Amino acid sequence: MNFSACSDQQVFESVCQGEERALQHLMHRFWQPLFKTASVTMQDPEVCQELVQNVFINIWRNREKINLKYSIKTYLFGCIRYEVFRNVKKKMDHIELKDLDENYVDSFNPLLKLEYTELLDYLDQMINQLPDKCKEIFYLSRMEQLSHKEIAEKLNISVKTVENQISIALKRLKQGMQNMHIFFQIFFF
């Protein structure tokens, strides 16, 4: 199978079916962004590399049990944040609390994880409230990461219709997210 032409979701489904080449392709697609995410907190490139490797090792080991609620991209970035958190926690076990920078500790506030989970649940509810065609087009665009042209071909509609439906979906979601008082742009751009 030519994984270059497949969506992230399709590649991940092949990983779940035990296709090692699919895992290699998934790693190729996401290695750099995950590495950059880890390096924001972890300054050591070797540690960042190890953390990214752990993400893909864990995916391979648990491939038959993973049930995605969101996109594979969201899942992978959640995994790398978890790996960074575990690494920092492990290091914190060996450091006196008084030696820690207060901002460093605050960046791993468990309330942030709860807020993030609540935000994703709220976003999921809002997506489910979109009209059926709008929801389908938004899902194909944002979750499966298909291009406007690919969506138009798949649904036998014009590219302009795809653009309009995505615009409608984003407008409704942004309005709803303003109620959450969260800087929602990080999820859309």
Coordinates of C-alpha atoms in Angstrom, one line a residue:
M1 CA 0.0 0.0 0.0
N2 CA 1.2 3.5 -0.8
F3 CA 0.8 5.2 2.6
S4 CA 1.9 8.6 1.2
A5 CA -1.6 8.9 -0.4
C6 CA -3.4 7.8 2.7
S7 CA -4.9 10.0 5.4
D8 CA -3.4 9.9 8.9
Q9 CA -6.5 7.9 10.0
Q10 CA -6.0 5.3 7.3
V11 CA -2.3 4.9 8.1
F12 CA -3.2 4.5 11.8
E13 CA -5.8 1.8 11.0
S14 CA -3.1 -0.1 9.1
V15 CA -0.9 0.2 12.2
C16 CA -3.7 -1.3 14.3
Q17 CA -3.8 -4.2 11.9
G18 CA -0.1 -4.9 12.4
E19 CA 1.3 -3.3 9.3
E20 CA 4.9 -2.3 10.3
R21 CA 5.4 -0.1 7.2
A22 CA 2.4 1.9 8.3
L23 CA 4.0 2.5 11.7
Q24 CA 7.2 3.6 9.9
H25 CA 5.2 6.0 7.7
L26 CA 3.4 7.4 10.8
M27 CA 6.7 8.0 12.4
H28 CA 8.0 9.7 9.3
R29 CA 5.0 12.0 9.3
F30 CA 5.0 13.0 12.9
W31 CA 8.6 12.6 14.2
Q32 CA 9.7 16.2 13.8
P33 CA 6.5 17.9 15.2
L34 CA 6.5 15.5 18.2
F35 CA 10.3 16.1 18.7
K36 CA 9.7 19.9 18.6
T37 CA 6.9 19.6 21.1
A38 CA 9.0 17.6 23.5
S39 CA 12.0 20.0 23.1
V40 CA 9.9 23.0 24.3
T41 CA 10.1 21.5 27.8
M42 CA 13.1 19.1 27.5
Q43 CA 16.3 20.8 26.4
D44 CA 18.2 17.6 25.8
P45 CA 17.8 16.4 22.2
E46 CA 18.6 12.8 23.2
V47 CA 15.9 12.8 25.8
C48 CA 13.4 14.2 23.3
Q49 CA 14.4 11.5 20.8
E50 CA 13.8 8.9 23.5
L51 CA 10.4 10.3 24.4
V52 CA 9.3 10.3 20.8
Q53 CA 10.5 6.7 20.4
N54 CA 8.5 5.7 23.5
V55 CA 5.4 7.2 21.9
F56 CA 5.7 5.0 18.8
I57 CA 6.8 1.9 20.8
N58 CA 3.8 2.2 23.0
I59 CA 1.5 2.7 20.0
W60 CA 2.9 -0.5 18.4
R61 CA 2.6 -2.5 21.7
N62 CA -1.0 -1.3 22.3
R63 CA -2.2 -1.1 18.7
E64 CA -5.0 -3.6 19.2
K65 CA -6.3 -1.8 22.3
I66 CA -6.2 1.9 21.1
N67 CA -9.6 3.3 20.5
L68 CA -9.3 6.9 19.2
K69 CA -11.9 9.4 20.3
Y70 CA -10.2 12.2 18.4
S71 CA -7.8 12.4 15.5
I72 CA -4.5 10.5 15.5
K73 CA -2.7 13.8 15.5
T74 CA -4.5 14.9 18.7
Y75 CA -3.7 11.4 20.2
L76 CA 0.0 11.6 19.3
F77 CA 0.5 15.1 20.7
G78 CA -1.3 14.0 23.9
C79 CA 1.0 11.0 24.1
I80 CA 4.2 13.1 23.7
R81 CA 2.9 15.5 26.4
Y82 CA 2.3 12.5 28.7
E83 CA 5.8 11.2 28.0
V84 CA 7.3 14.6 28.8
F85 CA 5.2 14.8 32.0
R86 CA 6.4 11.3 33.1
N87 CA 10.0 12.2 32.4
V88 CA 9.8 15.4 34.4
K89 CA 7.9 13.6 37.2
K90 CA 10.7 11.0 37.3
K91 CA 13.3 13.7 37.5
M92 CA 11.3 15.6 40.2
D93 CA 11.4 12.5 42.4
H94 CA 15.2 13.1 42.6
I95 CA 15.1 16.8 43.2
E96 CA 14.4 18.8 46.3
L97 CA 11.2 20.7 45.8
K98 CA 12.8 23.9 47.1
D99 CA 15.2 23.7 44.1
L100 CA 12.5 23.8 41.5
D101 CA 11.6 26.9 39.6
E102 CA 8.0 27.8 40.5
N103 CA 7.0 28.4 36.8
Y104 CA 8.4 25.0 35.9
V105 CA 6.2 23.2 38.4
D106 CA 3.1 25.3 37.3
S107 CA 3.6 24.2 33.7
F108 CA 2.6 20.6 34.8
N109 CA -0.5 21.5 36.7
P110 CA -3.0 18.6 36.7
L111 CA -5.8 21.1 36.4
L112 CA -4.6 21.9 32.9
K113 CA -5.0 18.2 31.9
L114 CA -8.5 18.3 33.3
E115 CA -9.3 21.5 31.4
Y116 CA -7.9 20.1 28.2
T117 CA -10.0 17.0 28.5
E118 CA -13.1 19.0 29.3
L119 CA -12.4 21.2 26.3
L120 CA -12.1 18.2 23.9
D121 CA -15.4 16.8 25.3
Y122 CA -17.0 20.2 24.8
L123 CA -15.6 20.5 21.3
D124 CA -16.8 17.0 20.5
Q125 CA -20.3 18.0 21.6
M126 CA -20.3 21.1 19.5
I127 CA -19.1 19.2 16.4
N128 CA -21.9 16.7 16.9
Q129 CA -24.4 19.6 16.9
L130 CA -23.4 20.7 13.4
P131 CA -25.7 19.8 10.5
D132 CA -24.9 16.3 9.2
K133 CA -23.2 17.4 5.9
C134 CA -21.3 20.2 7.7
K135 CA -20.1 17.8 10.4
E136 CA -19.0 15.2 7.8
I137 CA -17.0 17.7 5.8
F138 CA -15.5 19.2 8.9
Y139 CA -14.5 15.7 10.1
L140 CA -12.9 14.8 6.8
S141 CA -11.0 18.1 6.8
R142 CA -9.8 18.3 10.4
M143 CA -9.8 14.8 11.7
E144 CA -8.8 12.9 8.6
Q145 CA -6.9 15.9 7.2
L146 CA -8.1 15.5 3.7
S147 CA -7.7 18.5 1.3
H148 CA -10.7 20.4 0.1
K149 CA -10.3 18.8 -3.3
E150 CA -10.1 15.3 -1.9
I151 CA -13.3 15.9 0.2
A152 CA -15.1 17.3 -2.9
E153 CA -14.2 14.3 -4.9
K154 CA -15.1 11.9 -2.2
L155 CA -18.5 13.5 -1.6
N156 CA -19.1 14.4 -5.2
I157 CA -19.6 18.1 -4.4
S158 CA -17.8 21.3 -5.4
V159 CA -14.6 22.6 -3.7
K160 CA -16.5 25.8 -3.0
T161 CA -19.2 23.9 -1.1
V162 CA -16.5 22.2 1.0
E163 CA -14.9 25.6 1.7
N164 CA -18.3 27.1 2.7
Q165 CA -19.2 24.2 4.9
I166 CA -15.8 24.3 6.7
S167 CA -16.2 28.1 7.1
I168 CA -19.7 27.6 8.7
A169 CA -18.4 24.9 11.0
L170 CA -15.4 26.9 12.2
K171 CA -17.6 30.0 12.7
R172 CA -20.0 28.0 14.9
L173 CA -17.2 26.3 16.8
K174 CA -15.4 29.5 17.4
Q175 CA -18.6 31.1 18.7
G176 CA -19.1 28.2 21.1
M177 CA -15.5 28.1 22.2
Q178 CA -15.7 31.8 23.3
N179 CA -18.1 30.6 26.0
M180 CA -15.3 28.5 27.4
H181 CA -13.0 31.5 27.8
I182 CA -10.1 29.6 26.3
F183 CA -7.7 30.7 23.6
F184 CA -9.4 28.4 21.0
Q185 CA -7.1 29.2 18.1
I186 CA -4.6 26.5 19.1
F187 CA -7.1 23.9 18.1
F188 CA -8.0 25.3 14.7
F189 CA -4.8 26.9 13.3

